[in-house]
Short mmCIF file of C-alpha atoms in Angstrom, two decimals:
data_model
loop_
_atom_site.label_atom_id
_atom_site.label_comp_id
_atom_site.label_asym_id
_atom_site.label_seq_id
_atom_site.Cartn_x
_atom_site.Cartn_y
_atom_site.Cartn_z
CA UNK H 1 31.49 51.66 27.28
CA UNK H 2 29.25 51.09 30.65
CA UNK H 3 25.97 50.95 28.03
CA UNK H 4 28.00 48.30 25.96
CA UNK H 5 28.71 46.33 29.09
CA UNK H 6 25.13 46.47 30.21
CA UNK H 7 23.65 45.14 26.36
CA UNK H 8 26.20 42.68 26.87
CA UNK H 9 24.95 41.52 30.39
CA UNK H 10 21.03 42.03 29.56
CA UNK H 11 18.76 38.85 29.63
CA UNK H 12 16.36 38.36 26.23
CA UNK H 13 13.01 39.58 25.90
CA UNK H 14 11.90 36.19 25.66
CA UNK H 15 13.05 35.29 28.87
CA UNK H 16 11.09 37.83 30.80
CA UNK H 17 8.78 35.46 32.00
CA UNK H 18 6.68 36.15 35.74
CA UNK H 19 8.31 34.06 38.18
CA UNK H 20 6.25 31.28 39.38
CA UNK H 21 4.62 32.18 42.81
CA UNK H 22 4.59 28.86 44.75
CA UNK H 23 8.45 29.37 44.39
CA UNK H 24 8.23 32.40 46.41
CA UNK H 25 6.17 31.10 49.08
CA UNK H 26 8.69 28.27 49.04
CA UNK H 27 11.37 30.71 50.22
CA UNK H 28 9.16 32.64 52.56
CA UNK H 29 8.42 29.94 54.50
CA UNK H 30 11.66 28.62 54.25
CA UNK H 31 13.04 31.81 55.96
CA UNK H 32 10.33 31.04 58.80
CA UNK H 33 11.65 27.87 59.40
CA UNK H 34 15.41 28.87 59.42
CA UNK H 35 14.43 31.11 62.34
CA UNK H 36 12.81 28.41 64.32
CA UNK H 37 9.12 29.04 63.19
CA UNK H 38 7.26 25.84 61.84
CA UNK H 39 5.21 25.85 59.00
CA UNK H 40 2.69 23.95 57.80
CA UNK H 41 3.14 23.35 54.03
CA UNK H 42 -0.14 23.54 51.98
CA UNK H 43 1.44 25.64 49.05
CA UNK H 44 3.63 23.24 46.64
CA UNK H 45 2.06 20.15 45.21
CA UNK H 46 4.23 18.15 46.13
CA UNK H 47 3.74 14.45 47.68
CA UNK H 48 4.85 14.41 51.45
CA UNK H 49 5.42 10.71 51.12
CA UNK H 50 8.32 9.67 49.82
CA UNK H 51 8.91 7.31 46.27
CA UNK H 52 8.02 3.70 46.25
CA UNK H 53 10.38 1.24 48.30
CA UNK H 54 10.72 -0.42 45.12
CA UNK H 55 12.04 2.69 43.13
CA UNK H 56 14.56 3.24 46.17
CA UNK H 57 15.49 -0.70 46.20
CA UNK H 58 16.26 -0.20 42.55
CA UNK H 59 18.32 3.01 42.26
CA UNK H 60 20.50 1.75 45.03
CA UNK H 61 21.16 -1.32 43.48
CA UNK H 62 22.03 0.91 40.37
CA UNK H 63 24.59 2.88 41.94
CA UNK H 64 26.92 0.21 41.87
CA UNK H 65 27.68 0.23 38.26
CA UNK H 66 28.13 2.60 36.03
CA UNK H 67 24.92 5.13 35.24
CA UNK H 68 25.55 6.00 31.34
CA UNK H 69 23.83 8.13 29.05
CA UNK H 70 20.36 6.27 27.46
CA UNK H 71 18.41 6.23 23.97
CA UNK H 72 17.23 9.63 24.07
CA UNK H 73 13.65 8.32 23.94
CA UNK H 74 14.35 6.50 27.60
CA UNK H 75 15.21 3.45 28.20
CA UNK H 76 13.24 0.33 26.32
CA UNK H 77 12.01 -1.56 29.30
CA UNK H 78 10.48 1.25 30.78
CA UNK H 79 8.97 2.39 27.60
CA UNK H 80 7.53 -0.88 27.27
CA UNK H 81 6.53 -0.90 31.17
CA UNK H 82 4.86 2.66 30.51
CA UNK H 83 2.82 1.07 27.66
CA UNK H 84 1.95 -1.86 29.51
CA UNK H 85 0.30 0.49 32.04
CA UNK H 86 -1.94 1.86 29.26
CA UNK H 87 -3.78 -1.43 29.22
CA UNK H 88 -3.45 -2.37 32.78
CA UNK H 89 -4.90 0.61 33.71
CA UNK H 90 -7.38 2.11 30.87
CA UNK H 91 -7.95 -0.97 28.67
CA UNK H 92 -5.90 0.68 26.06
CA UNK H 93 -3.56 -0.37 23.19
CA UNK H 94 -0.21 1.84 23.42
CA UNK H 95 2.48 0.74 21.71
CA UNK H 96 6.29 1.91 22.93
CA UNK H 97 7.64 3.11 20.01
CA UNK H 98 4.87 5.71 20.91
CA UNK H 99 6.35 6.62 24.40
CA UNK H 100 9.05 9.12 25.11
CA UNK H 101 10.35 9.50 28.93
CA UNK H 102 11.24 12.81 29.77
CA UNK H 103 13.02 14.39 32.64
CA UNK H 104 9.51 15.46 34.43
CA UNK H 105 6.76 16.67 32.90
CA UNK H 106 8.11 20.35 32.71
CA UNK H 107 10.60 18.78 30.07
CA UNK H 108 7.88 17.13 28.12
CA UNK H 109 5.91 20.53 27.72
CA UNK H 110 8.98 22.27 26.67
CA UNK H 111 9.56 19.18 24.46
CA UNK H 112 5.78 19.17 22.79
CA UNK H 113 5.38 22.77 22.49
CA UNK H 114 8.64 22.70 20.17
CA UNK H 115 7.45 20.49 17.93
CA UNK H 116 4.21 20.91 17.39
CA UNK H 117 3.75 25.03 17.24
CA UNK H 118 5.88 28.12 15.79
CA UNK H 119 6.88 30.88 17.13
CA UNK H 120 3.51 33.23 17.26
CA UNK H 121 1.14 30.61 16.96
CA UNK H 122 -1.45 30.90 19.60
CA UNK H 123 -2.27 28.22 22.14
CA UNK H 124 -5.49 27.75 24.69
CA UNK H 125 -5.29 26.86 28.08
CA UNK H 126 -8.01 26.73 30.56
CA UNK H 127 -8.18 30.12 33.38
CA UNK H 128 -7.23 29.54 36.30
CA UNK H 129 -4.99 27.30 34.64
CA UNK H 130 -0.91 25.84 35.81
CA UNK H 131 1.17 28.91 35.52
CA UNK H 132 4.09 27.31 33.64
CA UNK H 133 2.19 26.40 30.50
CA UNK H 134 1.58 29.95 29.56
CA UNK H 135 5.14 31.15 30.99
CA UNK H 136 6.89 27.89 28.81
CA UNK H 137 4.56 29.26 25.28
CA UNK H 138 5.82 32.64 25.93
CA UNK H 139 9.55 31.74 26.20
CA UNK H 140 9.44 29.77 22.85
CA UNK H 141 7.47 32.65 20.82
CA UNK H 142 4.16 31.37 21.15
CA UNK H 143 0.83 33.07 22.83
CA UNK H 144 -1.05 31.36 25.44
CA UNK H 145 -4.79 32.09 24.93
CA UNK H 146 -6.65 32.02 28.34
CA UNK H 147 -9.92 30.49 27.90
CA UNK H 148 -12.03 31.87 31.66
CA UNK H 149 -13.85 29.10 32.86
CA UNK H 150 -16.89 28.23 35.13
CA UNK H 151 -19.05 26.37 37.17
CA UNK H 152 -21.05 25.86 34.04
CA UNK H 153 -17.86 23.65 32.69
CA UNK H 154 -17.04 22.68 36.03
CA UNK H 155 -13.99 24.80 34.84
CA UNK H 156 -12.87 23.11 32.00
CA UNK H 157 -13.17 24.70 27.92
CA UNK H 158 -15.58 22.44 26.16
CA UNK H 159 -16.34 22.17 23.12
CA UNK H 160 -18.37 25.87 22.21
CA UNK H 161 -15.60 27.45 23.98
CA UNK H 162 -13.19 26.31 21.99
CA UNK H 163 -15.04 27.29 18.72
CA UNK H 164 -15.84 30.68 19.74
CA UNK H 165 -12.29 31.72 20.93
CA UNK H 166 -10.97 29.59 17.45
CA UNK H 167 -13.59 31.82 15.58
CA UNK H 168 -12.03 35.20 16.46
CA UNK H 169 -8.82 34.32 16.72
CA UNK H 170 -7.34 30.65 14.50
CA UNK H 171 -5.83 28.42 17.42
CA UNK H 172 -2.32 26.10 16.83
CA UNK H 173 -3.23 23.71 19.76
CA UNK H 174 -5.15 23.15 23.11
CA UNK H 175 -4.24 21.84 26.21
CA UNK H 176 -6.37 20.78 29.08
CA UNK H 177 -6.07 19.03 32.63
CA UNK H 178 -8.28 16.73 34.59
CA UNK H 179 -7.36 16.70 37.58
CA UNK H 180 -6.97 19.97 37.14
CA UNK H 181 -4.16 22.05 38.85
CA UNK H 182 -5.10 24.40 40.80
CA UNK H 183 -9.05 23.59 40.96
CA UNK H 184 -8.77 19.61 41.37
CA UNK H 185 -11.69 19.42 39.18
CA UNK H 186 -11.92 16.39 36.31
CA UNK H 187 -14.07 16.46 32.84
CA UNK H 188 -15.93 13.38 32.75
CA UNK H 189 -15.18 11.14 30.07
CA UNK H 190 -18.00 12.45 27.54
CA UNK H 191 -16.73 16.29 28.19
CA UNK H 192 -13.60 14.94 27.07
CA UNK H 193 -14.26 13.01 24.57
CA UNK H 194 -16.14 16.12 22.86
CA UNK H 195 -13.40 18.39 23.46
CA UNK H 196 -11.00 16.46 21.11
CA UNK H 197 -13.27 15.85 18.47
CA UNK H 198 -14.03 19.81 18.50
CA UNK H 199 -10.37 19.71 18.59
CA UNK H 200 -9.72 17.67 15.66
CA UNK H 201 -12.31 18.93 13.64
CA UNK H 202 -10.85 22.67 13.67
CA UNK H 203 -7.37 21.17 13.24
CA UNK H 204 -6.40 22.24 16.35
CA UNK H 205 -4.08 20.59 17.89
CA UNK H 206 -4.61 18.63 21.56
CA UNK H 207 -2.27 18.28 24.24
CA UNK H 208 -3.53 16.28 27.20
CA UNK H 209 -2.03 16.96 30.74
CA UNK H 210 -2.69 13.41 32.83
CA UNK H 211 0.44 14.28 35.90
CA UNK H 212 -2.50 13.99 38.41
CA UNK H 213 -3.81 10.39 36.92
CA UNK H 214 -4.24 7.51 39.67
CA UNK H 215 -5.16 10.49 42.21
CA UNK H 216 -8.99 10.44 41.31
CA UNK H 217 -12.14 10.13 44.08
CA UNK H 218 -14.78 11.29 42.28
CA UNK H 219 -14.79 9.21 39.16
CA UNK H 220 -12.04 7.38 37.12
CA UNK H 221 -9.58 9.16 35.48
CA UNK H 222 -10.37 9.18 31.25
CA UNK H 223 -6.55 9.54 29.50
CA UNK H 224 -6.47 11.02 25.60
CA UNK H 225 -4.96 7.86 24.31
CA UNK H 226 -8.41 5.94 24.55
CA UNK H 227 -10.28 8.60 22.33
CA UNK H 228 -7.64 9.68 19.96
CA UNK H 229 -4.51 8.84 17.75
CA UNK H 230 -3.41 12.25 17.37
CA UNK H 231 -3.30 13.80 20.99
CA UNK H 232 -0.18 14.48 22.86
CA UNK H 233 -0.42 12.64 26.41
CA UNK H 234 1.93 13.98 29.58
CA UNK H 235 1.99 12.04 32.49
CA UNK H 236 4.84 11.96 35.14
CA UNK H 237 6.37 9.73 38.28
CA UNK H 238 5.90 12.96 40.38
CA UNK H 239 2.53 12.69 41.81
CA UNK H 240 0.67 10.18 41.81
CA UNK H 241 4.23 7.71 42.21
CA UNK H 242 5.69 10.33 44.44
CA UNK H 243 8.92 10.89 42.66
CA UNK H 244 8.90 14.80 42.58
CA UNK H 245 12.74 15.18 43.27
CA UNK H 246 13.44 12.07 40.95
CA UNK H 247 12.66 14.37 37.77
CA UNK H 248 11.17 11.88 35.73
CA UNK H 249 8.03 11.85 33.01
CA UNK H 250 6.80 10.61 29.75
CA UNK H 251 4.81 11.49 26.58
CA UNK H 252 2.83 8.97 24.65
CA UNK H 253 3.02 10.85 20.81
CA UNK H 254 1.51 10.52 17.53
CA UNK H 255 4.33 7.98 15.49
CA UNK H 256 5.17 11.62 13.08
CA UNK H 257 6.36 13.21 16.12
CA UNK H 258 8.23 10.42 17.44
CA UNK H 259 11.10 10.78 15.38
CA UNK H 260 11.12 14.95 16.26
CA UNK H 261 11.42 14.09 19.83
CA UNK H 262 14.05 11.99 20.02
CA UNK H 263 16.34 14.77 18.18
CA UNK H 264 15.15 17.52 20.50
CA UNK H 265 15.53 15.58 23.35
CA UNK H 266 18.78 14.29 22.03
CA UNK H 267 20.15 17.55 21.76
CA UNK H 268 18.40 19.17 24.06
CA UNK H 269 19.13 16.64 27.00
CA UNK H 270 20.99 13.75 25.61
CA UNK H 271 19.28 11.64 27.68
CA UNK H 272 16.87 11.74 30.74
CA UNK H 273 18.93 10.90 34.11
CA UNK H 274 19.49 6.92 33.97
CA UNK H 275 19.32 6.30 37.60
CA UNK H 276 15.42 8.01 37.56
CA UNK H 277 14.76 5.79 34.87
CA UNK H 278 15.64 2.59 36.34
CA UNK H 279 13.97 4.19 39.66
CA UNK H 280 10.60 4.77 37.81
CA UNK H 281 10.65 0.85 35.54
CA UNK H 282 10.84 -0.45 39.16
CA UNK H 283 8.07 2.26 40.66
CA UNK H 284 5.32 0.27 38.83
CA UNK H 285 5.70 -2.79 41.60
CA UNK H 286 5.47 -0.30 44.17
CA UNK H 287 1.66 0.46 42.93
CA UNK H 288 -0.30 -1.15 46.35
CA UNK H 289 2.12 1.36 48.57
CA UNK H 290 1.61 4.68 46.46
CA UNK H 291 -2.70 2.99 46.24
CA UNK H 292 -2.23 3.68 50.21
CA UNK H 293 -0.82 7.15 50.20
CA UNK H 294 -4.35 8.21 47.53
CA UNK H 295 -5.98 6.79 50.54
CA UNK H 296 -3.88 9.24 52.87
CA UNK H 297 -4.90 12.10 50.49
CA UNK H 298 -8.77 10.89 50.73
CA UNK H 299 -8.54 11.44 54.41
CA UNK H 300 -7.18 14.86 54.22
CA UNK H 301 -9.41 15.75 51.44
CA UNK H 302 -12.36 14.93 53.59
CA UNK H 303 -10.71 16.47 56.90
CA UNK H 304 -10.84 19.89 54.70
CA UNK H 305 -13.82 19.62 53.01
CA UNK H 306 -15.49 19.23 56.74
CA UNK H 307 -13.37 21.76 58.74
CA UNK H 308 -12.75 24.81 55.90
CA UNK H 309 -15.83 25.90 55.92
CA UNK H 310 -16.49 26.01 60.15
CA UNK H 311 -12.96 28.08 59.70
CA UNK H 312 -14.95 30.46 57.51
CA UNK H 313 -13.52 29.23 54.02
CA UNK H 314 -16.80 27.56 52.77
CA UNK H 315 -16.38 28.37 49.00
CA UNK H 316 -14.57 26.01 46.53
CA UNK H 317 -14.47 24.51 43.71
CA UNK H 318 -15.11 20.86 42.94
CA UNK H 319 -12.65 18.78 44.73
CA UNK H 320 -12.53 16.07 42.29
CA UNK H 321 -9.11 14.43 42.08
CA UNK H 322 -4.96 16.07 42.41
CA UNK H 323 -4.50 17.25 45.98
CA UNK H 324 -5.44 21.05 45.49
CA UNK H 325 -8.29 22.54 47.19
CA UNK H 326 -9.01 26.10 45.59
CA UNK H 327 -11.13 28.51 47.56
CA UNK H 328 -12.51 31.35 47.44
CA UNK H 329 -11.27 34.18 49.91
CA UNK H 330 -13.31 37.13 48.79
CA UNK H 331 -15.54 37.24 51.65
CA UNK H 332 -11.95 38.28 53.81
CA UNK H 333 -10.44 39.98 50.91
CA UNK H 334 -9.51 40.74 46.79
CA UNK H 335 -6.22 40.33 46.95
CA UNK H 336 -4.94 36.70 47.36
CA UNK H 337 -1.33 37.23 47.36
CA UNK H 338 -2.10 39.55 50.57
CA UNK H 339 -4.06 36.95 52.07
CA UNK H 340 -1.64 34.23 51.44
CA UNK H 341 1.32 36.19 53.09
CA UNK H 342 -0.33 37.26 55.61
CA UNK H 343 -1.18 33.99 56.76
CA UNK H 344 1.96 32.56 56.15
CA UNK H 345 3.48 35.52 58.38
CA UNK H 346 0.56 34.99 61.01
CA UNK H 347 0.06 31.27 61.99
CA UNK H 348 2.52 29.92 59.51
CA UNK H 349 0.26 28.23 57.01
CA UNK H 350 1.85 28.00 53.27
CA UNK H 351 -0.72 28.30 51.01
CA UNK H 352 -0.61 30.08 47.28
CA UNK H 353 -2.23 32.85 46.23
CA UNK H 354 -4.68 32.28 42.82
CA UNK H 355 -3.24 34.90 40.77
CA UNK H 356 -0.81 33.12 40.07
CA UNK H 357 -3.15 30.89 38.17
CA UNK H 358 -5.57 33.28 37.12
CA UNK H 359 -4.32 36.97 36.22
CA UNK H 360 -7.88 38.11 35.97
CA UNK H 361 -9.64 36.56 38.86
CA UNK H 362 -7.05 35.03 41.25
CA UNK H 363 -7.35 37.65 43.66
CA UNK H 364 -10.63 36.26 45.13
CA UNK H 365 -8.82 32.68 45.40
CA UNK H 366 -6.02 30.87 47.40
CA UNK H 367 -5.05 27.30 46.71
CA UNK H 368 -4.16 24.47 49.44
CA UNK H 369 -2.44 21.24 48.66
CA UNK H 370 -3.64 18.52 50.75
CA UNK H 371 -0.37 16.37 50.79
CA UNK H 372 1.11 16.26 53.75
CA UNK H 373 -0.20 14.39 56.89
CA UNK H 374 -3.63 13.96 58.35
CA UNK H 375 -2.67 15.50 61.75
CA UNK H 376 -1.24 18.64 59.69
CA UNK H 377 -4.46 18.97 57.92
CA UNK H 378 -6.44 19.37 61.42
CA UNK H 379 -3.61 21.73 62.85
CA UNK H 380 -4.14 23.87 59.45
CA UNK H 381 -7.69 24.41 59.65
CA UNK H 382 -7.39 25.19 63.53
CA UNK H 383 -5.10 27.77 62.93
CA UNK H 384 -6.88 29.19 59.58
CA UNK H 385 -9.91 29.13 61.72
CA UNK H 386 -8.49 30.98 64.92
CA UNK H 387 -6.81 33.67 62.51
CA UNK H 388 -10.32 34.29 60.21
CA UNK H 389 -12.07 35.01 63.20
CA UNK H 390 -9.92 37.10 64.69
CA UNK H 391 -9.82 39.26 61.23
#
């Protein structure tokens, strides 16, 4: 009877997913703070800054009528709005039958994985790479393939890459970054460019991952929609517009899929929260307020890449765009999640370790997110710096 009860209570297979690490850091320092400590948050990517006064304008003024379910696909005027922004932005020709708003970007990979791959087909994603891609293919029956990048790529797959791991093992789809989470690196618009027309040629499909768009320094941003017909775009409202909380995203599709979506979503969802949508239509006014937070994030980029390295942390990769600086810790130690704890415990920076992005070689790396405040960026490399040399 008690081994009936317990098959009855016992989670899926599927669902045995690892947890996702920054969460855990989350509640660590969390706990610090309850008992008085204060932390400095480096470890979630998450804007410090809050939505555009526009957005906030808007959903108030919403909340005085009723907030109904939506089309599944999103409201029109923001799927027109989101299309618009295609050609303000890239010079490109979307049209809004093609756009789908989601409830963040989380939902939209959930969304696109369903209907583009089966159970047991095999997608690639870059290594170190965002931890919930592989964890999301795993839950719906597919197999992440990790693709190790390097300096070589600027850690991104390219093109050969993808034909070699294709070659020993047939591929469903791709997805890539740029920004990149965790590295903040970008692909330049040729790198990408030749990465979708490997892509296409293998008839693998491409999934492009554009949440850290607008947040660029090194060179503009190049979005999927300018080189091809057939990619799946995600982009969200969380970064870049500083809606994290607000849970709102989109996906510009190929027209087949559009049709897929919307009865996913509808059943899946009914509808993405109507208040967030009418938050994020009126976000796009707010565009010279979130242009001074990138600014913000271009000051605390360059107060790290200046002080990290007198605080001992002098390895990193290309700090091209996001808010993520990834270092290497291997001079201090191989194993990140130790390091990362230990500081947190220590001087009561939040940083997270890189295995969670990179099974194989995360130990040797710890990523910061540079989106808080100026004057906590200089208090976190003084600290970082007094605790590295007293190790």
């Amino acid at each position: 009877m008690l081994d009936a009860a317990r098959r009855l209570m016992s989670p899926s297979a599927r669902s045995d997913v690892p947890p996702f690490m920054v969460m855990d850091v989350i509640a660590a320092a969390t706990r610090i703070e309850a008992a008085g400590g204060r932390v400095i948050h480096m470890e979630v990517g998450q804007p410090a800054a809050p939505a555009p006064r526009t957005a906030i304008m808007a959903a108030q003024a919403a909340l005085n009528g009723p907030l109904r379910y939506t089309e599944s696909l999103g409201i029109r005027p923001l799927r027109e709005r989101i299309a618009r922004h295609y050609g303000e932005i890239y010079g490109v020709d979307v049209a809004a039958d093609r756009v789908v708003v989601t409830t963040g970007s989380s939902a939209a990979f959930i969304l696109a994985f369903l209907a583009m791959f089966e159970p047991g087909d095999r997608v690639a994603i870059a290594s170190p790479g965002y931890p919930p891609y592989r964890h999301i293919l795993a839950a719906l029956g597919c197999e992440p393939v990790l693709i190790e990048t390097s300096a070589q790529t600027r850690w991104s797959i390219d093109g050969a890459m993808l034909r070699a791991q294709h070659a020993r093992t047939p591929l469903a789809g791709v997805l890539v970054a740029s920004p990149a989470n965790p590295t903040g690196t970008m692909m330049s618009p040729q790198a990408l460019a030749d990465l979708i027309a490997t892509a296409e040629e293998l008839g693998i499909r491409f999934i492009s991952d554009e949440i850290y768009h607008g947040l660029d320094y090194t060179m503009p941003a190049e979005t999927a929609a300018r080189l091809s017909q057939q990619a799946v775009i995600i982009n969200s409202f969380s970064k870049y517009f500083c809606m994290t909380g607000w849970r709102i995203g989109w996906m510009v599709v190929p027209e087949p899929l559009v049709r897929t979506l919307d009865r996913l979503q509808g059943n899946l969802a009914i509808s993405v929260p109507t208040l967030s949508q009418i938050a994020a239509l009126a976000a796009f006014d707010g565009r010279a307020e979130m242009d001074a937070v990138k600014h913000g994030y271009e000051e605390n980029r360059r107060i790290l890449l200046d002080g990290f390295p007198r605080a001992g942390l002098d390895t990193f990769l290309p700090v091209d765009g996001a808010f993520y600086l990834y270092a290497d810790v291997s001079r201090f130690t191989n194993d990140s999640a130790d390091f990362a704890r230990r500081m947190l415990e220590e001087v009561h920076v939040a940083a997270t370790p890189g295995i969670d992005f990179d099974p194989v070689r995360g130990g040797r790396y710890v990523r910061f997110c540079y989106a808080a405040s100026a004057d906590d960026m200089h208090e976190a490399v003084a600290r970082v710096g007094n605790w590295l040399a007293g190790r």
